[in-house]
Short mmCIF file of C-alpha atoms and ligand atoms in Angstrom, two decimals:
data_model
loop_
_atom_site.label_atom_id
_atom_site.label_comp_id
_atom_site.label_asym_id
_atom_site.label_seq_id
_atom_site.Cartn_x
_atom_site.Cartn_y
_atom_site.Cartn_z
CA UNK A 1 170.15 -5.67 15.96
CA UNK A 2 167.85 -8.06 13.73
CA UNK A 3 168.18 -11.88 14.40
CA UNK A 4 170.58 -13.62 11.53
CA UNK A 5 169.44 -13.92 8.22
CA UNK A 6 169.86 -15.59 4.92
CA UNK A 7 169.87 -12.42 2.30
CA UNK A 8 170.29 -12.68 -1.70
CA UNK A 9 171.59 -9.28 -3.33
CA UNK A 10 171.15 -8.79 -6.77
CA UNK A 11 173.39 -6.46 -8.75
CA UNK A 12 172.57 -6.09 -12.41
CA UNK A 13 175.08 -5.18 -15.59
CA UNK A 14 174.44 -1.47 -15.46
CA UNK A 15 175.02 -0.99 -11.76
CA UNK A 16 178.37 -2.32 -11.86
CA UNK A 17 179.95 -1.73 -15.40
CA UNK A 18 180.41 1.32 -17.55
CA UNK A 19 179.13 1.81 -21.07
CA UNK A 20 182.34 0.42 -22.44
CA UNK A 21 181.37 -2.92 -20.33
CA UNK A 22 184.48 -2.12 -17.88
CA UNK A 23 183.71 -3.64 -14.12
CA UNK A 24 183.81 -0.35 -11.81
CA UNK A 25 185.85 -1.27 -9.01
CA UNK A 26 184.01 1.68 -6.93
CA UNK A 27 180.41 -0.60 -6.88
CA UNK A 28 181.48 -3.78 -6.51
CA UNK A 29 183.99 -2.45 -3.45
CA UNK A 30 180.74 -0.83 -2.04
CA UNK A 31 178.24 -4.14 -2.03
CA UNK A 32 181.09 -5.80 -1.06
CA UNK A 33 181.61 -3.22 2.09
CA UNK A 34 177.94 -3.86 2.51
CA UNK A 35 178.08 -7.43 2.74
CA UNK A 36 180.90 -7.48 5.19
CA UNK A 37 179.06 -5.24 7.11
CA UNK A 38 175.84 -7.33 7.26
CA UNK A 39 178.23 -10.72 7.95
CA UNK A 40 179.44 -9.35 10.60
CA UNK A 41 176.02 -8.63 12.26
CA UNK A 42 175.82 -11.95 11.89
CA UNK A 43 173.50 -12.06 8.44
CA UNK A 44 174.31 -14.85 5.46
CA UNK A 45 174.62 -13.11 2.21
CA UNK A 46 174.82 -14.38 -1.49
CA UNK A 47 175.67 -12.37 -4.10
CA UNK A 48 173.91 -12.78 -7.76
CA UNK A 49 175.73 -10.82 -10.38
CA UNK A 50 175.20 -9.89 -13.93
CA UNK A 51 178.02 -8.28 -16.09
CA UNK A 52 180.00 -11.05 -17.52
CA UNK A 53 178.50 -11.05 -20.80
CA UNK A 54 179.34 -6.77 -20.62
CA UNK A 55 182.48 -7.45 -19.20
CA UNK A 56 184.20 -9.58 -21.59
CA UNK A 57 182.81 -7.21 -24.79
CA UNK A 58 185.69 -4.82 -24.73
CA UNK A 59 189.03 -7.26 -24.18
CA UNK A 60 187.47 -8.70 -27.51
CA UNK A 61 187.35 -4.86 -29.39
CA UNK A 62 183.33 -5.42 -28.96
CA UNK A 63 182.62 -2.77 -26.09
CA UNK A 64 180.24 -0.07 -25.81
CA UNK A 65 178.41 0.39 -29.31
CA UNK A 66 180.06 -2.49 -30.83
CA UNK A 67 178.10 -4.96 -29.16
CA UNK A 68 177.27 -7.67 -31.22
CA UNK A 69 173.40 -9.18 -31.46
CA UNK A 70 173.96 -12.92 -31.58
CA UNK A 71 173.99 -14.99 -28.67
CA UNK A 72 176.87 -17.06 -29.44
CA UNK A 73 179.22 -14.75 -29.50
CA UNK A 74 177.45 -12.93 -26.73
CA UNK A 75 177.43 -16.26 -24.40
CA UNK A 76 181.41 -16.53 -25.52
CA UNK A 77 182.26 -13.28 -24.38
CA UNK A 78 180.78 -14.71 -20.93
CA UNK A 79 183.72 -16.60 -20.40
CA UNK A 80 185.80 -13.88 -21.07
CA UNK A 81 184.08 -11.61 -18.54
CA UNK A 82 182.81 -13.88 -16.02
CA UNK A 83 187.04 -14.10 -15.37
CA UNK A 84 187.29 -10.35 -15.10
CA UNK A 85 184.21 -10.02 -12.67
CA UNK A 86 185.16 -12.82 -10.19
CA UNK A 87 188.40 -11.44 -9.60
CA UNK A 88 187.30 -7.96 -8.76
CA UNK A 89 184.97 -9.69 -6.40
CA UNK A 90 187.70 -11.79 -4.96
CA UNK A 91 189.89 -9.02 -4.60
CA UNK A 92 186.74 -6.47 -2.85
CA UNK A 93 185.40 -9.29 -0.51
CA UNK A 94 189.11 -10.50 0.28
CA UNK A 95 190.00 -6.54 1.08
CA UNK A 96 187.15 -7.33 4.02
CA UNK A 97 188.71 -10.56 4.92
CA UNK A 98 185.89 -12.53 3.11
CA UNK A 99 186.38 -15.36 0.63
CA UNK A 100 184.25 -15.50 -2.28
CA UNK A 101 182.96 -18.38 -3.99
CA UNK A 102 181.68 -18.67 -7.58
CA UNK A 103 178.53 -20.48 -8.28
CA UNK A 104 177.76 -20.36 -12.23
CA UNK A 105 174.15 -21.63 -12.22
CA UNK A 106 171.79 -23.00 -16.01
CA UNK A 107 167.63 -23.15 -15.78
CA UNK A 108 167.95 -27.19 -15.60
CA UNK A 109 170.22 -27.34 -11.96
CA UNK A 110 166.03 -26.28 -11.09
CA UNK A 111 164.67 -29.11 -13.14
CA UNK A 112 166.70 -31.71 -12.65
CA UNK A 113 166.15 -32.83 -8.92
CA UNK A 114 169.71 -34.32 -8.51
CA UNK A 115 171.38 -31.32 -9.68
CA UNK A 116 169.09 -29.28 -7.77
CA UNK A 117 170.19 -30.76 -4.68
CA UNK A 118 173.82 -30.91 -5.45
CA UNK A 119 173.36 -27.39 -6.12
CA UNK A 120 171.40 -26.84 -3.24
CA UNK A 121 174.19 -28.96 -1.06
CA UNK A 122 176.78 -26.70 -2.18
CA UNK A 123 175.13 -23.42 -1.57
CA UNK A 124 174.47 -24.66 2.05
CA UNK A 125 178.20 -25.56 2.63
CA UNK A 126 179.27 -22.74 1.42
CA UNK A 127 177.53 -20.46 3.91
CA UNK A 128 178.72 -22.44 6.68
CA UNK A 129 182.50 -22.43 6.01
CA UNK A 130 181.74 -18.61 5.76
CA UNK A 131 182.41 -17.82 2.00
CA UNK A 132 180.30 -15.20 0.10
CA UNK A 133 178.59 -17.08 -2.88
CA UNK A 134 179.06 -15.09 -6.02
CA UNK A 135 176.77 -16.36 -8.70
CA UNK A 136 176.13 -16.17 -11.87
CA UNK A 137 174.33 -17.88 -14.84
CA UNK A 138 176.74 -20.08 -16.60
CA UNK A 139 176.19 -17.89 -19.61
CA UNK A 140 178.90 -19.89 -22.12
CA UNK A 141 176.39 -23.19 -22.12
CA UNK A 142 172.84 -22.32 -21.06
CA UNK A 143 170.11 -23.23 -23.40
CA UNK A 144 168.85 -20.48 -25.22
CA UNK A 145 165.50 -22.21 -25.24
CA UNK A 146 165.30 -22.21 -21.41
CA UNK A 147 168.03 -19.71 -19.81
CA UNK A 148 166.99 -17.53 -17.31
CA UNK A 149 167.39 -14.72 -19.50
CA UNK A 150 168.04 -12.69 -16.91
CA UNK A 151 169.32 -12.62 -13.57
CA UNK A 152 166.57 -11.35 -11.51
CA UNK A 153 164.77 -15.06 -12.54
CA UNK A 154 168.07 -16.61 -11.35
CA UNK A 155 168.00 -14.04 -8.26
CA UNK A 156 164.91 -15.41 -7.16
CA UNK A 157 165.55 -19.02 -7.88
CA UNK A 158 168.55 -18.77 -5.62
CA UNK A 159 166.55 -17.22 -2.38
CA UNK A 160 164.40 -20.29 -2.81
CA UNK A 161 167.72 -22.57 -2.96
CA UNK A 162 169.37 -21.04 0.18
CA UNK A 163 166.12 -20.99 2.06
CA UNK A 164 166.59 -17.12 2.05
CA UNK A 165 164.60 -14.44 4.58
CA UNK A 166 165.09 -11.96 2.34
CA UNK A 167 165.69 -10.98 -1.89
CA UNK A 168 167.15 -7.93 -2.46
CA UNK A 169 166.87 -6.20 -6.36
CA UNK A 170 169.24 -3.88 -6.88
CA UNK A 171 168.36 -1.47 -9.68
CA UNK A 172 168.66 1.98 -10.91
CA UNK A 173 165.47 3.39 -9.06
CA UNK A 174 163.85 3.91 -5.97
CA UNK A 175 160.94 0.71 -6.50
CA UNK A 176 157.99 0.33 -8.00
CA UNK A 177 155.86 3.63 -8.44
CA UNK A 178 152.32 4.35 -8.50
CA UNK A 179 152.94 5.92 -12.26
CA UNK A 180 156.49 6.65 -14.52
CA UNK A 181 157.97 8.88 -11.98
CA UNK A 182 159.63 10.79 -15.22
CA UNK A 183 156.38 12.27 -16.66
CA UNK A 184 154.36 12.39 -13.81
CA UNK A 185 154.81 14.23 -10.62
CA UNK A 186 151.75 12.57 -8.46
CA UNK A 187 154.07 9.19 -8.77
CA UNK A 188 154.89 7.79 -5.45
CA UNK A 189 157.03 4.65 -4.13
CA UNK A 190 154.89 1.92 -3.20
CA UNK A 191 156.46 0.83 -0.14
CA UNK A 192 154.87 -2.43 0.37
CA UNK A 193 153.06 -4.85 -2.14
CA UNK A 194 150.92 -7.56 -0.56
CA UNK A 195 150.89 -9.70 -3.85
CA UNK A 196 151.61 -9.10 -7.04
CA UNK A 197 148.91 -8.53 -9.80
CA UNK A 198 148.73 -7.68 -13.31
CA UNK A 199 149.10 -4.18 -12.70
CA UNK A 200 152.15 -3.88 -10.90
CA UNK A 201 153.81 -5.23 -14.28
CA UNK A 202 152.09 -3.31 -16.05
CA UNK A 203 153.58 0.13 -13.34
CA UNK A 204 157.04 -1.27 -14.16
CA UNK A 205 158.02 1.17 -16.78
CA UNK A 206 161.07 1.05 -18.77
CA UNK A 207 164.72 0.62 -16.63
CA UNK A 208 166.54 -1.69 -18.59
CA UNK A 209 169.72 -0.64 -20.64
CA UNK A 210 171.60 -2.05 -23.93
CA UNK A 211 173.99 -3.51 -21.64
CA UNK A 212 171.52 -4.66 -18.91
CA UNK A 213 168.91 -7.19 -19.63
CA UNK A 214 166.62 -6.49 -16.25
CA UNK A 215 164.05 -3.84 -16.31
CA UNK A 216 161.77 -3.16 -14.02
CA UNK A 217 159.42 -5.76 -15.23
CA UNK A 218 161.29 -8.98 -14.64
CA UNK A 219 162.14 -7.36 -11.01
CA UNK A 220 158.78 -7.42 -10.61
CA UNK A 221 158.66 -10.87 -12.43
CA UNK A 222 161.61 -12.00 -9.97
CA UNK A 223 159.79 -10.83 -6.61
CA UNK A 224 156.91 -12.52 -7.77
CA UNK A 225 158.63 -15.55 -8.18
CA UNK A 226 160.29 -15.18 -4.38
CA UNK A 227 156.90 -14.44 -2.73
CA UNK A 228 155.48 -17.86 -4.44
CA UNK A 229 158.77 -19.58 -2.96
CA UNK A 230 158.11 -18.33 0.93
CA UNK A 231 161.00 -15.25 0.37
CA UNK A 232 160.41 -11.35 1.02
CA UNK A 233 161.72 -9.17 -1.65
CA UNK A 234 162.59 -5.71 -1.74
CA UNK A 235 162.88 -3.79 -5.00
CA UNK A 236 165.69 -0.68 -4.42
CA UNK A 237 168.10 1.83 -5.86
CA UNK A 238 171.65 0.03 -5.65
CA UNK A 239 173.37 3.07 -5.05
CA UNK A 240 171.26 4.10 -2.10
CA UNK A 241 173.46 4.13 0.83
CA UNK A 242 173.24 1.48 3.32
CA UNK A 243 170.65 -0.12 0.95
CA UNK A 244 171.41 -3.84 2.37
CA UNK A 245 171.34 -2.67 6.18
CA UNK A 246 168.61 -0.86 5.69
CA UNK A 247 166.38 -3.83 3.58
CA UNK A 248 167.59 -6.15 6.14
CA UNK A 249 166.00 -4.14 8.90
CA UNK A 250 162.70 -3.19 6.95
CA UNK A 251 163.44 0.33 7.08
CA UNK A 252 160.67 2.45 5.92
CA UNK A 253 161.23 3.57 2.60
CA UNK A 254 164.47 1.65 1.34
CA UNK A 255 162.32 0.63 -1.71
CA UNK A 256 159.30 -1.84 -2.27
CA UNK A 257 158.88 -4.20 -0.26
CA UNK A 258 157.20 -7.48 -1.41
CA UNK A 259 155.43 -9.61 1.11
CA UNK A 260 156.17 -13.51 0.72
CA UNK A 261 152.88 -16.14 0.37
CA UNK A 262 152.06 -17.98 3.09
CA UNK A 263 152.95 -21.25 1.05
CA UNK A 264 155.78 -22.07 -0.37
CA UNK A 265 156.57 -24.33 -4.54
CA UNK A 266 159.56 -25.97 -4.59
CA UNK A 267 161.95 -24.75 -7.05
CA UNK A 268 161.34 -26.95 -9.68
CA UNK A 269 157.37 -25.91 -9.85
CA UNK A 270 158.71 -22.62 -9.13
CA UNK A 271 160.60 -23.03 -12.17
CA UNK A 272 157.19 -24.95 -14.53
CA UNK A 273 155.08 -22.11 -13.06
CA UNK A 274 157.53 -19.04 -14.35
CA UNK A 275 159.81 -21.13 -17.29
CA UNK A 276 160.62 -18.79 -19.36
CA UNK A 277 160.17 -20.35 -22.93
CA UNK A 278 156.71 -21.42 -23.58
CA UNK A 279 156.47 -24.36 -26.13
CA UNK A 280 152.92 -24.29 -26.56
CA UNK A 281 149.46 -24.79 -25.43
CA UNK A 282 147.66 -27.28 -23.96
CA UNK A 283 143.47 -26.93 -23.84
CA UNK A 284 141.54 -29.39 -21.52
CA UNK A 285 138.03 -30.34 -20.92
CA UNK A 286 136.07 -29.27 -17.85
CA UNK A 287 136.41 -32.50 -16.17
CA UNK A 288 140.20 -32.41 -16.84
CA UNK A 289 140.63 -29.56 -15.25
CA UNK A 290 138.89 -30.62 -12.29
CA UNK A 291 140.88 -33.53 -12.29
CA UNK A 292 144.31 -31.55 -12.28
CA UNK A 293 143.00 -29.18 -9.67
CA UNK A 294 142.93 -32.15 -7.59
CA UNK A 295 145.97 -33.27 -7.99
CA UNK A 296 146.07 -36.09 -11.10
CA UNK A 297 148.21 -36.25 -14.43
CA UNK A 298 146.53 -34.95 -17.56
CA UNK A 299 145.45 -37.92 -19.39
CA UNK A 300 144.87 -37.76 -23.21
CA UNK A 301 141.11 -37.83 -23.18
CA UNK A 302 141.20 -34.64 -21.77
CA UNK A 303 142.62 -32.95 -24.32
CA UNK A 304 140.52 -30.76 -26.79
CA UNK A 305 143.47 -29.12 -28.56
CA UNK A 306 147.13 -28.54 -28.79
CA UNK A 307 148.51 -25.39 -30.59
CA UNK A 308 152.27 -24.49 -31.02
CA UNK A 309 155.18 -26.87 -31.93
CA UNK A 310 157.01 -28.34 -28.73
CA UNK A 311 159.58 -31.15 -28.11
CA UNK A 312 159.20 -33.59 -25.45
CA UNK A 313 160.32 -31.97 -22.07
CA UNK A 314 158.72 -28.44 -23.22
CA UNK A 315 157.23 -26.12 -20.71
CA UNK A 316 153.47 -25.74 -21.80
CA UNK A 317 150.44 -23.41 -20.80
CA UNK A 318 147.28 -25.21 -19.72
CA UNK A 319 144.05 -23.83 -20.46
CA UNK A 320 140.17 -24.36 -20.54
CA UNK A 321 138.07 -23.84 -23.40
CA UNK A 322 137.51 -20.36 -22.30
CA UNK A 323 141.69 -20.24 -22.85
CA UNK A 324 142.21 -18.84 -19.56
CA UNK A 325 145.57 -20.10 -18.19
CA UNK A 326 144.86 -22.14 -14.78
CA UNK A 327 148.32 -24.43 -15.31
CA UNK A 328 151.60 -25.09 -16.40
CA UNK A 329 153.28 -27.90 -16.76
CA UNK A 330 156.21 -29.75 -18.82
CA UNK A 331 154.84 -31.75 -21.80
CA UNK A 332 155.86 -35.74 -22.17
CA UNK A 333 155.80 -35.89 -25.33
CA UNK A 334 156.24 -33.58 -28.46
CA UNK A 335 153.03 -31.43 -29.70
CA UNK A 336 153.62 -34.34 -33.04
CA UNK A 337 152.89 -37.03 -30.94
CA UNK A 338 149.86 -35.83 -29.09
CA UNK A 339 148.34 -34.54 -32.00
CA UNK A 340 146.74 -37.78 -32.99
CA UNK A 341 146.09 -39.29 -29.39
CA UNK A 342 143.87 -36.58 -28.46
CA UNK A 343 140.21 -37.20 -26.86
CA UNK A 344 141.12 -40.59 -26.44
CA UNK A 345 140.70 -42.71 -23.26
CA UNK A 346 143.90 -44.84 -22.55
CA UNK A 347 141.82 -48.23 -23.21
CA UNK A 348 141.54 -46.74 -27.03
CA UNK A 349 144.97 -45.95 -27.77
CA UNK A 350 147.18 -48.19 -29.51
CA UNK A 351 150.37 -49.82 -27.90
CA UNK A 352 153.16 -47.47 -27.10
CA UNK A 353 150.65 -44.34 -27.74
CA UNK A 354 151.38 -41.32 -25.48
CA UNK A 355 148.99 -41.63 -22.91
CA UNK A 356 149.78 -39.35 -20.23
CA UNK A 357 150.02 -35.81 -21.50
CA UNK A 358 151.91 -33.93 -18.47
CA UNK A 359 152.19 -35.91 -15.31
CA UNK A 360 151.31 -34.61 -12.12
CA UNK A 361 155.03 -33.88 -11.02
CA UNK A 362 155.29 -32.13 -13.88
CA UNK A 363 152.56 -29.98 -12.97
CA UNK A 364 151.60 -26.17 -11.34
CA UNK A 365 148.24 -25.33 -11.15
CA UNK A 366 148.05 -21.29 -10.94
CA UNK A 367 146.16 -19.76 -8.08
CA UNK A 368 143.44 -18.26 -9.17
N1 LIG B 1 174.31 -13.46 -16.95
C1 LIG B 1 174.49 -12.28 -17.75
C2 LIG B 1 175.85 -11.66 -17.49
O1 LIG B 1 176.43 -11.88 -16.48
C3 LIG B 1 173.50 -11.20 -17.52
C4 LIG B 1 172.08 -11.53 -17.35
C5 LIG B 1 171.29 -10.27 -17.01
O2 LIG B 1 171.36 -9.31 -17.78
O3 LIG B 1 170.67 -10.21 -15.96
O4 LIG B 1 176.33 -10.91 -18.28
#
């Protein structure tokens, strides 16, 4: 038997609904089997679902086909769902003598250190008194600016809060493939991906569903995430038998592996780094960059240009003048206040004048 671990399943919208939006009892009795299974090897599992958005469509005459486009009604269905799905998870996990817990999680509980470690806390607790963690994104008040936007972000956020061993992505293939496994017949599961580059995104091909959000590229997006955070990830079918007994012992094969880095971002860089909205752009001078890659704020006078229209708070892109991408960080002030302030050295601005453009806490630079 492995030693103990800390393991976060994914289980996206399409795995565990039908195309009405209907939970199916069947897969969400079968994790749930799974995850009994694996406690009682000892393991720690938490359990990130998706499907409350799907799942609250139909008791509103909104199911299947009739799914409506805007998010407000879509984030209000959430609450309707979100009810349904917790109970069927209560009911599955209680079947196994397991208690389930619900965690609804938004993008800032990452930001915001205090709620980070109240959420962090929590998580922890709950592990210890034994209760599976079912979690979701609080769908009914996330930001549509900065939600996740999908789970697999969330996923991955989580294995860094629960200091996880493992991620695992459920989905509705085998991994990542060396081509599109449906037109070509040399395509062959890559079983283990050192680090993630360019291409692998760009191998994801097309998984998603209308009901689903996922797709293979933000698994890919998610596992990237996990390996920056210290967390192995494995990519793999979710109705695979035995998928979580089989990730948790590295069984050849189960799907792609994903190794985790050597060093590990806290979750709120984790969070600058990946943020999902991007208010704008941020283009610094050589010595500025420099600068940042050893560690300071970005000052003002280091600023050539700033293109795009962000608030105060935003998440921003930093570049060089050759516009590659080295950093990330989360602005100060609005792209209307900088505007005027830029080039200049702190000793010529007027009183009250933003001065520091994204401070150092605020601040990721990108491996190269
Ligand atoms: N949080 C959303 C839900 O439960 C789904 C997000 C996703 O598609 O991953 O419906």
């Amino acid at each position: 038997m492995s030693r103990p671990q800390t393991i976060v399943v994914k289980i996206g919208t399409s795995s565990i609904t039908d195309s009405e939006g209907v939970v199916q009892r069947e897969a969400v009795a079968s994790l749930c089997d799974q995850v009994a299974d694996a406690r009682s090897n000892g393991h720690r599992v938490v359990i990130v679902t998706s499907g409350a958005i799907a799942a609250g469509l139909p008791e509103l005459g909104m199911g299947g086909d009739r799914r409506p486009t805007d998010t407000i009604t879509l984030q209000a269905a959430s609450t309707v769902g979100q009810g349904a799905l917790i109970r069927v998870y209560r009911e599955e996990l209680a079947r196994r003598d397991l208690v389930a817990g619900q965690v609804l999680l938004v993008a800032i509980d990452f930001v915001m250190r205090s709620q980070y470690l109240h959420a962090r806390s929590t998580m922890h607790r709950l592990l210890e008194l034994g209760v599976v963690p079912v979690v979701n994104e609080n769908d009914a008040i996330a930001d549509e600016e900065i939600r996740f936007g999908d789970n697999d972000r969330l996923a991955s956020l989580v294995a860094n809060l629960v200091d996880a061993d493992l991620l695992l992505l459920l989905t509705d293939t085998d991994g990542i493939f060396t081509a599109d496994p449906r037109s070509s017949d040399e395509a062959a599961l890559i079983e283990e991906i050192e680090e993630i580059g360019n291409h692998h995104a760009a191998l994801g091909g097309a998984s998603g569903t209308s009901r689903g959000s996922g797709g293979m590229a933000s698994k890919i997006m998610a596992a990237k995430v996990a390996s920056w955070s210290g967390v192995r990830s494995v990519i793999a079918r979710a109705d695979r038998p035995h998928v979580l007994a089989d990730a948790i012992a590295a069984k050849p094969a189960t799907g792609t592996f994903v190794k985790a880095r050597p060093s590990r971002l806290p979750a709120r860089k984790l969070w600058i780094a990946f943020a999902v909205g991007r208010g704008g752009t941020v283009v610094v001078d050589k010595g500025a960059r420099a600068a940042l890659e050893r560690g300071t704020s970005l000052l003002a006078a280091g600023v050539t240009e700033v293109s795009g229209t962000f608030g105060a708070g935003a998440p921003v892109d930093i570049t060089d003048t050759s516009g590659e991408i080295f950093a990330r960080g989360l602005a100060r002030h609005s792209s209307e206040e900088l505007r005027p302030v830029l080039g200049l050295r702190s000793a010529d601005l007027p009183p009250g004048a933003p001065h520091v453009v994204v401070h150092a806490n605020d601040l990721v630079v990108l491996p190269g």
